[in-house]
């Protein structure tokens, strides 16, 4: 058995008042398969509640490159706008996959009076796909039954069911709603690993208790089982994320590259989109109504070269 339990890191305050609780990345665990950030907000998985740090106040428009991102909501709604011209409301149970590719800018803002609560997720793009054109794809997963449990698959394939959302390396993402004590047993393909995020109630992975907000990482075994203290009157949700281990990459802010030079190129052009420096601002087109000064700043690069981070 190889189950590693990761505690959530302290709440991270972002631009615009957004606060999240991060379980991935952490030291020694840069990703779970190709999932390289897992950020809970709105009181989900031990994150700050709306009554505290106002986690659903929305974030300033910001850039991404070399990755895909999506937000899986449990409550409320968010308005997604981006430099591609997209203006869409994303609701609980809906997927809007934002493939940044060679560079894109987007923003998410709350809609309506109910605070949004969910988990923001990011996927590493493999080297041959990092410079593809940005794109957006929407999908409503239809929940399916796995024994007593209901499963909404938003990325990849689980059992005989799958999601049509395009991803560029083997991956799976699903919300499991446990309705009994019966285990959900899942295989682990070769070169894959899985993460199970407990949300508002604990779950057990191969007998190891996973408290709310914690993430159990499963690797190096043929299969694993997840259970919950659920019954006909109590549904216990959890997120299951998995996929093939990515090649080493350099993470810097919302940019994922093969090396320092690739990251520096994105930073230079994004700064130009902010009206700073002499890069190519066209690489990061702005959403309608967004001015260069509205963009969140990227942290300045360090005085040493960034190296690809290898997994421990």
PDB file of C-alpha atoms in Angstrom:
ATOM      1  CA  UNK A   1       0.000   0.000   0.000  1.00  0.00           C
ATOM      2  CA  UNK A   2       1.238   3.509  -0.844  1.00  0.00           C
ATOM      3  CA  UNK A   3      -1.130   6.182   0.488  1.00  0.00           C
ATOM      4  CA  UNK A   4       0.357   9.578   1.422  1.00  0.00           C
ATOM      5  CA  UNK A   5      -1.804  12.033   3.335  1.00  0.00           C
ATOM      6  CA  UNK A   6      -1.258  15.736   2.578  1.00  0.00           C
ATOM      7  CA  UNK A   7      -2.568  18.406   4.941  1.00  0.00           C
ATOM      8  CA  UNK A   8      -3.920  21.590   3.359  1.00  0.00           C
ATOM      9  CA  UNK A   9      -1.596  24.557   3.356  1.00  0.00           C
ATOM     10  CA  UNK A  10      -2.650  27.852   4.949  1.00  0.00           C
ATOM     11  CA  UNK A  11      -5.139  29.983   3.097  1.00  0.00           C
ATOM     12  CA  UNK A  12      -3.578  31.881   0.201  1.00  0.00           C
ATOM     13  CA  UNK A  13      -4.869  35.399  -0.385  1.00  0.00           C
ATOM     14  CA  UNK A  14      -5.061  36.328  -4.046  1.00  0.00           C
ATOM     15  CA  UNK A  15      -5.729  39.521  -5.948  1.00  0.00           C
ATOM     16  CA  UNK A  16      -9.214  40.908  -5.610  1.00  0.00           C
ATOM     17  CA  UNK A  17      -9.852  39.406  -2.177  1.00  0.00           C
ATOM     18  CA  UNK A  18      -9.963  35.743  -3.197  1.00  0.00           C
ATOM     19  CA  UNK A  19      -8.679  33.331  -0.555  1.00  0.00           C
ATOM     20  CA  UNK A  20      -8.119  29.639  -1.193  1.00  0.00           C
ATOM     21  CA  UNK A  21      -6.774  26.641   0.694  1.00  0.00           C
ATOM     22  CA  UNK A  22      -4.184  24.770  -1.336  1.00  0.00           C
ATOM     23  CA  UNK A  23      -3.431  21.049  -1.177  1.00  0.00           C
ATOM     24  CA  UNK A  24      -1.371  20.843  -4.387  1.00  0.00           C
ATOM     25  CA  UNK A  25       1.373  21.851  -5.070  1.00  0.00           C
ATOM     26  CA  UNK A  26       3.361  21.275  -1.899  1.00  0.00           C
ATOM     27  CA  UNK A  27       7.010  20.592  -1.214  1.00  0.00           C
ATOM     28  CA  UNK A  28       7.736  17.096  -2.501  1.00  0.00           C
ATOM     29  CA  UNK A  29       4.364  16.901  -4.264  1.00  0.00           C
ATOM     30  CA  UNK A  30       4.416  19.226  -7.245  1.00  0.00           C
ATOM     31  CA  UNK A  31       1.332  17.590  -8.752  1.00  0.00           C
ATOM     32  CA  UNK A  32      -1.002  14.615  -8.596  1.00  0.00           C
ATOM     33  CA  UNK A  33      -0.540  13.109 -12.013  1.00  0.00           C
ATOM     34  CA  UNK A  34      -0.966  16.124 -14.330  1.00  0.00           C
ATOM     35  CA  UNK A  35      -3.128  18.050 -11.810  1.00  0.00           C
ATOM     36  CA  UNK A  36      -0.753  20.717 -10.567  1.00  0.00           C
ATOM     37  CA  UNK A  37      -2.974  22.925  -8.420  1.00  0.00           C
ATOM     38  CA  UNK A  38      -5.970  22.078  -6.257  1.00  0.00           C
ATOM     39  CA  UNK A  39      -7.389  25.172  -4.509  1.00  0.00           C
ATOM     40  CA  UNK A  40     -10.587  25.051  -2.429  1.00  0.00           C
ATOM     41  CA  UNK A  41     -12.651  28.137  -1.605  1.00  0.00           C
ATOM     42  CA  UNK A  42     -15.997  29.204  -0.193  1.00  0.00           C
ATOM     43  CA  UNK A  43     -15.877  26.984   2.902  1.00  0.00           C
ATOM     44  CA  UNK A  44     -15.215  23.768   0.923  1.00  0.00           C
ATOM     45  CA  UNK A  45     -12.483  21.410   2.165  1.00  0.00           C
ATOM     46  CA  UNK A  46     -11.470  23.592   5.086  1.00  0.00           C
ATOM     47  CA  UNK A  47     -11.113  26.743   2.977  1.00  0.00           C
ATOM     48  CA  UNK A  48     -12.047  30.212   4.277  1.00  0.00           C
ATOM     49  CA  UNK A  49     -15.791  30.800   4.395  1.00  0.00           C
ATOM     50  CA  UNK A  50     -17.605  33.653   2.738  1.00  0.00           C
ATOM     51  CA  UNK A  51     -18.161  35.199   6.157  1.00  0.00           C
ATOM     52  CA  UNK A  52     -14.417  35.461   6.702  1.00  0.00           C
ATOM     53  CA  UNK A  53     -12.036  36.455   3.934  1.00  0.00           C
ATOM     54  CA  UNK A  54     -14.720  36.840   1.245  1.00  0.00           C
ATOM     55  CA  UNK A  55     -13.238  34.097  -0.943  1.00  0.00           C
ATOM     56  CA  UNK A  56     -15.831  34.579  -3.681  1.00  0.00           C
ATOM     57  CA  UNK A  57     -15.159  38.261  -4.243  1.00  0.00           C
ATOM     58  CA  UNK A  58     -13.529  37.284  -7.518  1.00  0.00           C
ATOM     59  CA  UNK A  59      -9.955  37.643  -8.737  1.00  0.00           C
ATOM     60  CA  UNK A  60      -8.378  40.340 -10.872  1.00  0.00           C
ATOM     61  CA  UNK A  61      -7.999  39.390 -14.538  1.00  0.00           C
ATOM     62  CA  UNK A  62      -4.821  37.343 -14.843  1.00  0.00           C
ATOM     63  CA  UNK A  63      -2.813  35.349 -17.336  1.00  0.00           C
ATOM     64  CA  UNK A  64      -2.101  31.656 -17.821  1.00  0.00           C
ATOM     65  CA  UNK A  65       0.262  29.800 -20.157  1.00  0.00           C
ATOM     66  CA  UNK A  66       1.325  26.195 -20.669  1.00  0.00           C
ATOM     67  CA  UNK A  67      -1.679  24.825 -18.805  1.00  0.00           C
ATOM     68  CA  UNK A  68      -5.435  24.231 -18.616  1.00  0.00           C
ATOM     69  CA  UNK A  69      -7.667  25.432 -15.783  1.00  0.00           C
ATOM     70  CA  UNK A  70     -11.233  24.897 -14.614  1.00  0.00           C
ATOM     71  CA  UNK A  71     -13.324  25.506 -11.486  1.00  0.00           C
ATOM     72  CA  UNK A  72     -15.646  22.768 -10.233  1.00  0.00           C
ATOM     73  CA  UNK A  73     -18.438  24.407  -8.255  1.00  0.00           C
ATOM     74  CA  UNK A  74     -20.600  22.872  -5.531  1.00  0.00           C
ATOM     75  CA  UNK A  75     -22.647  26.009  -4.865  1.00  0.00           C
ATOM     76  CA  UNK A  76     -23.251  29.320  -6.571  1.00  0.00           C
ATOM     77  CA  UNK A  77     -22.056  30.524  -9.963  1.00  0.00           C
ATOM     78  CA  UNK A  78     -19.123  32.364 -11.524  1.00  0.00           C
ATOM     79  CA  UNK A  79     -18.963  34.517 -14.635  1.00  0.00           C
ATOM     80  CA  UNK A  80     -15.978  33.607 -16.839  1.00  0.00           C
ATOM     81  CA  UNK A  81     -14.660  36.208 -19.286  1.00  0.00           C
ATOM     82  CA  UNK A  82     -11.480  35.964 -21.338  1.00  0.00           C
ATOM     83  CA  UNK A  83      -9.458  37.458 -24.160  1.00  0.00           C
ATOM     84  CA  UNK A  84     -10.999  35.007 -26.642  1.00  0.00           C
ATOM     85  CA  UNK A  85     -14.322  36.807 -26.306  1.00  0.00           C
ATOM     86  CA  UNK A  86     -15.938  34.236 -24.011  1.00  0.00           C
ATOM     87  CA  UNK A  87     -18.547  35.548 -21.580  1.00  0.00           C
ATOM     88  CA  UNK A  88     -20.209  32.604 -19.829  1.00  0.00           C
ATOM     89  CA  UNK A  89     -21.801  31.840 -16.472  1.00  0.00           C
ATOM     90  CA  UNK A  90     -20.510  28.613 -14.908  1.00  0.00           C
ATOM     91  CA  UNK A  91     -22.788  26.913 -12.383  1.00  0.00           C
ATOM     92  CA  UNK A  92     -22.448  24.060  -9.925  1.00  0.00           C
ATOM     93  CA  UNK A  93     -21.925  20.789 -11.765  1.00  0.00           C
ATOM     94  CA  UNK A  94     -20.786  22.458 -15.004  1.00  0.00           C
ATOM     95  CA  UNK A  95     -17.366  22.359 -16.699  1.00  0.00           C
ATOM     96  CA  UNK A  96     -15.721  25.276 -18.443  1.00  0.00           C
ATOM     97  CA  UNK A  97     -12.229  24.113 -19.432  1.00  0.00           C
ATOM     98  CA  UNK A  98      -9.943  27.040 -20.211  1.00  0.00           C
ATOM     99  CA  UNK A  99      -6.928  25.912 -22.254  1.00  0.00           C
ATOM    100  CA  UNK A 100      -4.416  28.752 -22.038  1.00  0.00           C
ATOM    101  CA  UNK A 101      -1.830  27.205 -24.355  1.00  0.00           C
ATOM    102  CA  UNK A 102       0.637  29.859 -25.552  1.00  0.00           C
ATOM    103  CA  UNK A 103      -0.979  32.569 -23.456  1.00  0.00           C
ATOM    104  CA  UNK A 104      -4.411  33.806 -22.445  1.00  0.00           C
ATOM    105  CA  UNK A 105      -6.086  36.104 -19.917  1.00  0.00           C
ATOM    106  CA  UNK A 106      -9.310  35.413 -18.038  1.00  0.00           C
ATOM    107  CA  UNK A 107     -11.279  36.477 -14.981  1.00  0.00           C
ATOM    108  CA  UNK A 108     -13.938  34.871 -12.802  1.00  0.00           C
ATOM    109  CA  UNK A 109     -16.470  36.918 -10.838  1.00  0.00           C
ATOM    110  CA  UNK A 110     -19.384  35.810  -8.624  1.00  0.00           C
ATOM    111  CA  UNK A 111     -22.913  35.880  -9.979  1.00  0.00           C
ATOM    112  CA  UNK A 112     -25.989  36.476  -7.831  1.00  0.00           C
ATOM    113  CA  UNK A 113     -26.347  36.756  -4.078  1.00  0.00           C
ATOM    114  CA  UNK A 114     -25.240  33.220  -3.156  1.00  0.00           C
ATOM    115  CA  UNK A 115     -21.473  32.891  -2.533  1.00  0.00           C
ATOM    116  CA  UNK A 116     -19.710  30.477  -4.841  1.00  0.00           C
ATOM    117  CA  UNK A 117     -17.948  27.459  -3.335  1.00  0.00           C
ATOM    118  CA  UNK A 118     -15.773  24.960  -5.156  1.00  0.00           C
ATOM    119  CA  UNK A 119     -12.313  23.819  -6.134  1.00  0.00           C
ATOM    120  CA  UNK A 120     -10.105  25.512  -8.731  1.00  0.00           C
ATOM    121  CA  UNK A 121      -8.049  22.982 -10.692  1.00  0.00           C
ATOM    122  CA  UNK A 122      -5.105  23.183 -13.078  1.00  0.00           C
ATOM    123  CA  UNK A 123      -3.663  20.682 -15.554  1.00  0.00           C
ATOM    124  CA  UNK A 124      -0.125  20.607 -16.943  1.00  0.00           C
ATOM    125  CA  UNK A 125       0.047  20.728 -20.734  1.00  0.00           C
ATOM    126  CA  UNK A 126       2.671  18.359 -22.175  1.00  0.00           C
ATOM    127  CA  UNK A 127       5.589  20.017 -24.019  1.00  0.00           C
ATOM    128  CA  UNK A 128       4.169  19.464 -27.510  1.00  0.00           C
ATOM    129  CA  UNK A 129       0.902  21.218 -26.535  1.00  0.00           C
ATOM    130  CA  UNK A 130       2.132  24.183 -24.481  1.00  0.00           C
ATOM    131  CA  UNK A 131       2.155  26.582 -27.427  1.00  0.00           C
ATOM    132  CA  UNK A 132      -1.201  25.637 -28.912  1.00  0.00           C
ATOM    133  CA  UNK A 133      -3.845  28.322 -29.436  1.00  0.00           C
ATOM    134  CA  UNK A 134      -6.004  29.125 -26.431  1.00  0.00           C
ATOM    135  CA  UNK A 135      -9.528  27.678 -26.364  1.00  0.00           C
ATOM    136  CA  UNK A 136     -12.608  27.171 -24.182  1.00  0.00           C
ATOM    137  CA  UNK A 137     -14.887  24.137 -23.906  1.00  0.00           C
ATOM    138  CA  UNK A 138     -18.125  23.785 -21.914  1.00  0.00           C
ATOM    139  CA  UNK A 139     -19.809  20.562 -20.740  1.00  0.00           C
ATOM    140  CA  UNK A 140     -22.514  19.445 -18.302  1.00  0.00           C
ATOM    141  CA  UNK A 141     -21.588  15.986 -16.936  1.00  0.00           C
ATOM    142  CA  UNK A 142     -24.539  13.670 -16.459  1.00  0.00           C
ATOM    143  CA  UNK A 143     -24.021  11.867 -13.116  1.00  0.00           C
ATOM    144  CA  UNK A 144     -23.831   8.078 -13.397  1.00  0.00           C
ATOM    145  CA  UNK A 145     -24.210   5.282 -10.845  1.00  0.00           C
ATOM    146  CA  UNK A 146     -21.258   3.314  -9.495  1.00  0.00           C
ATOM    147  CA  UNK A 147     -23.040   0.834  -7.231  1.00  0.00           C
ATOM    148  CA  UNK A 148     -24.770   2.913  -4.543  1.00  0.00           C
ATOM    149  CA  UNK A 149     -22.800   6.027  -5.404  1.00  0.00           C
ATOM    150  CA  UNK A 150     -23.306   8.855  -7.884  1.00  0.00           C
ATOM    151  CA  UNK A 151     -20.310  10.027  -9.919  1.00  0.00           C
ATOM    152  CA  UNK A 152     -20.002  13.162 -12.051  1.00  0.00           C
ATOM    153  CA  UNK A 153     -17.014  12.707 -14.394  1.00  0.00           C
ATOM    154  CA  UNK A 154     -15.772  16.089 -15.590  1.00  0.00           C
ATOM    155  CA  UNK A 155     -12.471  14.966 -17.164  1.00  0.00           C
ATOM    156  CA  UNK A 156     -11.345  11.655 -18.644  1.00  0.00           C
ATOM    157  CA  UNK A 157     -12.737   8.157 -18.181  1.00  0.00           C
ATOM    158  CA  UNK A 158     -13.853   6.220 -15.119  1.00  0.00           C
ATOM    159  CA  UNK A 159     -15.230   2.736 -15.549  1.00  0.00           C
ATOM    160  CA  UNK A 160     -17.289   2.661 -18.739  1.00  0.00           C
ATOM    161  CA  UNK A 161     -18.190   6.336 -18.605  1.00  0.00           C
ATOM    162  CA  UNK A 162     -16.201   9.340 -19.784  1.00  0.00           C
ATOM    163  CA  UNK A 163     -16.189  13.078 -20.391  1.00  0.00           C
ATOM    164  CA  UNK A 164     -15.769  14.569 -23.872  1.00  0.00           C
ATOM    165  CA  UNK A 165     -13.759  17.539 -22.512  1.00  0.00           C
ATOM    166  CA  UNK A 166     -10.427  17.647 -24.338  1.00  0.00           C
ATOM    167  CA  UNK A 167      -7.306  17.181 -22.257  1.00  0.00           C
ATOM    168  CA  UNK A 168      -3.849  16.548 -23.644  1.00  0.00           C
ATOM    169  CA  UNK A 169      -2.412  13.894 -21.353  1.00  0.00           C
ATOM    170  CA  UNK A 170      -4.090  10.887 -19.694  1.00  0.00           C
ATOM    171  CA  UNK A 171      -6.136  12.239 -16.775  1.00  0.00           C
ATOM    172  CA  UNK A 172      -9.392  11.788 -14.883  1.00  0.00           C
ATOM    173  CA  UNK A 173     -11.369  14.083 -12.606  1.00  0.00           C
ATOM    174  CA  UNK A 174     -14.690  13.317 -10.914  1.00  0.00           C
ATOM    175  CA  UNK A 175     -16.906  14.211  -7.997  1.00  0.00           C
ATOM    176  CA  UNK A 176     -18.050  11.092  -6.130  1.00  0.00           C
ATOM    177  CA  UNK A 177     -21.186  11.345  -3.969  1.00  0.00           C
ATOM    178  CA  UNK A 178     -21.107   8.430  -1.545  1.00  0.00           C
ATOM    179  CA  UNK A 179     -24.545   7.176  -0.452  1.00  0.00           C
ATOM    180  CA  UNK A 180     -23.539   4.082   1.557  1.00  0.00           C
ATOM    181  CA  UNK A 181     -20.598   2.447   3.336  1.00  0.00           C
ATOM    182  CA  UNK A 182     -19.820   0.304   0.275  1.00  0.00           C
ATOM    183  CA  UNK A 183     -16.323   0.918  -1.113  1.00  0.00           C
ATOM    184  CA  UNK A 184     -15.629   2.518  -4.468  1.00  0.00           C
ATOM    185  CA  UNK A 185     -12.758   0.480  -5.928  1.00  0.00           C
ATOM    186  CA  UNK A 186     -10.628   2.022  -8.662  1.00  0.00           C
ATOM    187  CA  UNK A 187      -7.705   0.621 -10.676  1.00  0.00           C
ATOM    188  CA  UNK A 188      -4.410   2.522 -10.963  1.00  0.00           C
ATOM    189  CA  UNK A 189      -2.976   2.297 -14.519  1.00  0.00           C
ATOM    190  CA  UNK A 190       0.782   2.041 -14.916  1.00  0.00           C
ATOM    191  CA  UNK A 191       2.594   5.406 -14.497  1.00  0.00           C
ATOM    192  CA  UNK A 192      -0.529   6.936 -12.936  1.00  0.00           C
ATOM    193  CA  UNK A 193      -1.256   8.276  -9.512  1.00  0.00           C
ATOM    194  CA  UNK A 194      -4.482   9.419  -7.873  1.00  0.00           C
ATOM    195  CA  UNK A 195      -5.515  12.002  -5.323  1.00  0.00           C
ATOM    196  CA  UNK A 196      -8.683  11.853  -3.220  1.00  0.00           C
ATOM    197  CA  UNK A 197      -9.764  15.184  -1.694  1.00  0.00           C
ATOM    198  CA  UNK A 198     -12.126  15.015   1.282  1.00  0.00           C
ATOM    199  CA  UNK A 199     -14.521  17.952   1.133  1.00  0.00           C
ATOM    200  CA  UNK A 200     -16.960  18.512   4.014  1.00  0.00           C
ATOM    201  CA  UNK A 201     -16.753  15.060   5.644  1.00  0.00           C
ATOM    202  CA  UNK A 202     -13.934  12.535   6.063  1.00  0.00           C
ATOM    203  CA  UNK A 203     -13.420   9.637   3.685  1.00  0.00           C
ATOM    204  CA  UNK A 204     -11.153   6.596   3.973  1.00  0.00           C
ATOM    205  CA  UNK A 205      -8.632   5.525   1.323  1.00  0.00           C
ATOM    206  CA  UNK A 206      -7.503   1.929   1.829  1.00  0.00           C
ATOM    207  CA  UNK A 207      -8.417   2.344   5.481  1.00  0.00           C
ATOM    208  CA  UNK A 208      -6.511   5.619   5.959  1.00  0.00           C
ATOM    209  CA  UNK A 209      -8.773   8.399   7.234  1.00  0.00           C
ATOM    210  CA  UNK A 210      -8.709  11.554   5.094  1.00  0.00           C
ATOM    211  CA  UNK A 211     -10.074  14.520   7.103  1.00  0.00           C
ATOM    212  CA  UNK A 212     -11.912  17.339   5.325  1.00  0.00           C
ATOM    213  CA  UNK A 213      -9.475  19.485   3.367  1.00  0.00           C
ATOM    214  CA  UNK A 214      -6.816  16.774   3.242  1.00  0.00           C
ATOM    215  CA  UNK A 215      -5.692  14.968   0.104  1.00  0.00           C
ATOM    216  CA  UNK A 216      -4.707  11.303  -0.021  1.00  0.00           C
ATOM    217  CA  UNK A 217      -2.192  10.527  -2.787  1.00  0.00           C
ATOM    218  CA  UNK A 218      -2.182   6.951  -4.109  1.00  0.00           C
ATOM    219  CA  UNK A 219       0.692   5.589  -6.211  1.00  0.00           C
ATOM    220  CA  UNK A 220       2.688   2.440  -6.779  1.00  0.00           C
ATOM    221  CA  UNK A 221      -0.183  -0.008  -6.397  1.00  0.00           C
ATOM    222  CA  UNK A 222      -2.625  -1.730  -8.713  1.00  0.00           C
ATOM    223  CA  UNK A 223      -5.855  -0.379  -7.175  1.00  0.00           C
ATOM    224  CA  UNK A 224      -7.367   1.377  -4.176  1.00  0.00           C
ATOM    225  CA  UNK A 225     -10.692   1.680  -2.378  1.00  0.00           C
ATOM    226  CA  UNK A 226     -12.493   4.761  -1.053  1.00  0.00           C
ATOM    227  CA  UNK A 227     -15.229   4.581   1.594  1.00  0.00           C
ATOM    228  CA  UNK A 228     -17.342   7.093   3.522  1.00  0.00           C
ATOM    229  CA  UNK A 229     -19.727   7.089   6.466  1.00  0.00           C
ATOM    230  CA  UNK A 230     -22.750   7.669   4.271  1.00  0.00           C
ATOM    231  CA  UNK A 231     -26.226   6.204   4.257  1.00  0.00           C
ATOM    232  CA  UNK A 232     -29.541   6.809   2.575  1.00  0.00           C
ATOM    233  CA  UNK A 233     -29.990  10.100   4.415  1.00  0.00           C
ATOM    234  CA  UNK A 234     -26.394  11.346   4.260  1.00  0.00           C
ATOM    235  CA  UNK A 235     -24.470  11.911   1.038  1.00  0.00           C
ATOM    236  CA  UNK A 236     -20.708  12.411   1.407  1.00  0.00           C
ATOM    237  CA  UNK A 237     -18.937  14.063  -1.568  1.00  0.00           C
ATOM    238  CA  UNK A 238     -15.244  13.784  -2.457  1.00  0.00           C
ATOM    239  CA  UNK A 239     -13.083  14.623  -5.466  1.00  0.00           C
ATOM    240  CA  UNK A 240     -11.071  11.961  -7.264  1.00  0.00           C
ATOM    241  CA  UNK A 241      -8.239  13.271  -9.459  1.00  0.00           C
ATOM    242  CA  UNK A 242      -5.661  11.190 -11.287  1.00  0.00           C
ATOM    243  CA  UNK A 243      -3.547  10.722 -14.333  1.00  0.00           C
ATOM    244  CA  UNK A 244      -0.196   9.975 -15.849  1.00  0.00           C
ATOM    245  CA  UNK A 245       2.864  11.564 -14.284  1.00  0.00           C
ATOM    246  CA  UNK A 246       4.013  14.597 -16.321  1.00  0.00           C
ATOM    247  CA  UNK A 247       7.494  15.303 -17.593  1.00  0.00           C
ATOM    248  CA  UNK A 248       9.525  17.668 -15.361  1.00  0.00           C
ATOM    249  CA  UNK A 249       8.410  21.283 -15.797  1.00  0.00           C
ATOM    250  CA  UNK A 250       9.114  24.776 -14.478  1.00  0.00           C
ATOM    251  CA  UNK A 251       6.192  26.388 -12.619  1.00  0.00           C
ATOM    252  CA  UNK A 252       6.138  30.139 -12.125  1.00  0.00           C
ATOM    253  CA  UNK A 253       2.914  31.808 -11.014  1.00  0.00           C
ATOM    254  CA  UNK A 254       0.312  30.684 -13.609  1.00  0.00           C
ATOM    255  CA  UNK A 255       2.912  29.769 -16.232  1.00  0.00           C
ATOM    256  CA  UNK A 256       4.249  26.243 -16.819  1.00  0.00           C
ATOM    257  CA  UNK A 257       7.259  25.817 -19.103  1.00  0.00           C
ATOM    258  CA  UNK A 258      10.030  23.459 -20.045  1.00  0.00           C
ATOM    259  CA  UNK A 259      12.814  25.772 -18.881  1.00  0.00           C
ATOM    260  CA  UNK A 260      13.659  29.242 -17.588  1.00  0.00           C
ATOM    261  CA  UNK A 261      13.737  30.817 -21.042  1.00  0.00           C
ATOM    262  CA  UNK A 262      10.207  29.678 -21.867  1.00  0.00           C
ATOM    263  CA  UNK A 263       8.908  31.127 -18.608  1.00  0.00           C
ATOM    264  CA  UNK A 264      10.853  34.384 -19.126  1.00  0.00           C
ATOM    265  CA  UNK A 265       9.293  34.767 -22.587  1.00  0.00           C
ATOM    266  CA  UNK A 266       5.761  34.521 -21.143  1.00  0.00           C
ATOM    267  CA  UNK A 267       6.597  36.902 -18.285  1.00  0.00           C
ATOM    268  CA  UNK A 268       8.008  39.486 -20.716  1.00  0.00           C
ATOM    269  CA  UNK A 269       4.972  39.380 -23.017  1.00  0.00           C
ATOM    270  CA  UNK A 270       2.471  39.342 -20.149  1.00  0.00           C
ATOM    271  CA  UNK A 271       4.158  42.381 -18.620  1.00  0.00           C
ATOM    272  CA  UNK A 272       3.827  44.078 -22.007  1.00  0.00           C
ATOM    273  CA  UNK A 273       0.085  43.316 -21.947  1.00  0.00           C
ATOM    274  CA  UNK A 274       0.055  45.103 -18.568  1.00  0.00           C
ATOM    275  CA  UNK A 275       1.725  48.095 -20.219  1.00  0.00           C
ATOM    276  CA  UNK A 276       5.150  47.352 -18.749  1.00  0.00           C
ATOM    277  CA  UNK A 277       8.258  46.579 -20.816  1.00  0.00           C
ATOM    278  CA  UNK A 278       8.838  45.890 -24.484  1.00  0.00           C
ATOM    279  CA  UNK A 279       7.445  42.383 -25.011  1.00  0.00           C
ATOM    280  CA  UNK A 280       4.622  41.299 -27.324  1.00  0.00           C
ATOM    281  CA  UNK A 281       1.274  42.253 -25.721  1.00  0.00           C
ATOM    282  CA  UNK A 282      -0.673  40.488 -28.485  1.00  0.00           C
ATOM    283  CA  UNK A 283       0.273  37.169 -26.906  1.00  0.00           C
ATOM    284  CA  UNK A 284      -2.096  37.951 -24.020  1.00  0.00           C
ATOM    285  CA  UNK A 285      -5.244  39.605 -25.485  1.00  0.00           C
ATOM    286  CA  UNK A 286      -7.453  41.211 -22.849  1.00  0.00           C
ATOM    287  CA  UNK A 287     -11.120  40.476 -22.112  1.00  0.00           C
ATOM    288  CA  UNK A 288     -13.616  43.122 -23.150  1.00  0.00           C
ATOM    289  CA  UNK A 289     -13.655  46.030 -20.748  1.00  0.00           C
ATOM    290  CA  UNK A 290     -10.303  45.129 -19.146  1.00  0.00           C
ATOM    291  CA  UNK A 291      -7.509  47.719 -19.261  1.00  0.00           C
ATOM    292  CA  UNK A 292      -3.794  46.828 -19.039  1.00  0.00           C
ATOM    293  CA  UNK A 293      -3.622  48.238 -15.516  1.00  0.00           C
ATOM    294  CA  UNK A 294      -6.415  45.896 -14.395  1.00  0.00           C
ATOM    295  CA  UNK A 295      -4.242  42.789 -14.815  1.00  0.00           C
ATOM    296  CA  UNK A 296      -2.799  41.086 -11.760  1.00  0.00           C
ATOM    297  CA  UNK A 297       1.015  41.368 -11.764  1.00  0.00           C
ATOM    298  CA  UNK A 298       3.245  38.353 -12.229  1.00  0.00           C
ATOM    299  CA  UNK A 299       5.948  38.016  -9.536  1.00  0.00           C
ATOM    300  CA  UNK A 300       9.354  39.150 -10.848  1.00  0.00           C
ATOM    301  CA  UNK A 301      11.683  36.356 -11.862  1.00  0.00           C
ATOM    302  CA  UNK A 302      14.479  35.545  -9.398  1.00  0.00           C
ATOM    303  CA  UNK A 303      18.111  36.500 -10.124  1.00  0.00           C
ATOM    304  CA  UNK A 304      18.946  32.824 -10.771  1.00  0.00           C
ATOM    305  CA  UNK A 305      17.749  30.484 -13.512  1.00  0.00           C
ATOM    306  CA  UNK A 306      14.673  28.439 -12.767  1.00  0.00           C
ATOM    307  CA  UNK A 307      15.168  24.687 -13.145  1.00  0.00           C
ATOM    308  CA  UNK A 308      12.568  22.016 -13.908  1.00  0.00           C
ATOM    309  CA  UNK A 309      11.201  20.648 -10.670  1.00  0.00           C
ATOM    310  CA  UNK A 310      11.525  16.911 -10.290  1.00  0.00           C
ATOM    311  CA  UNK A 311       9.285  14.862  -8.099  1.00  0.00           C
ATOM    312  CA  UNK A 312      10.660  13.390  -4.876  1.00  0.00           C
TER     313      UNK A 312
END
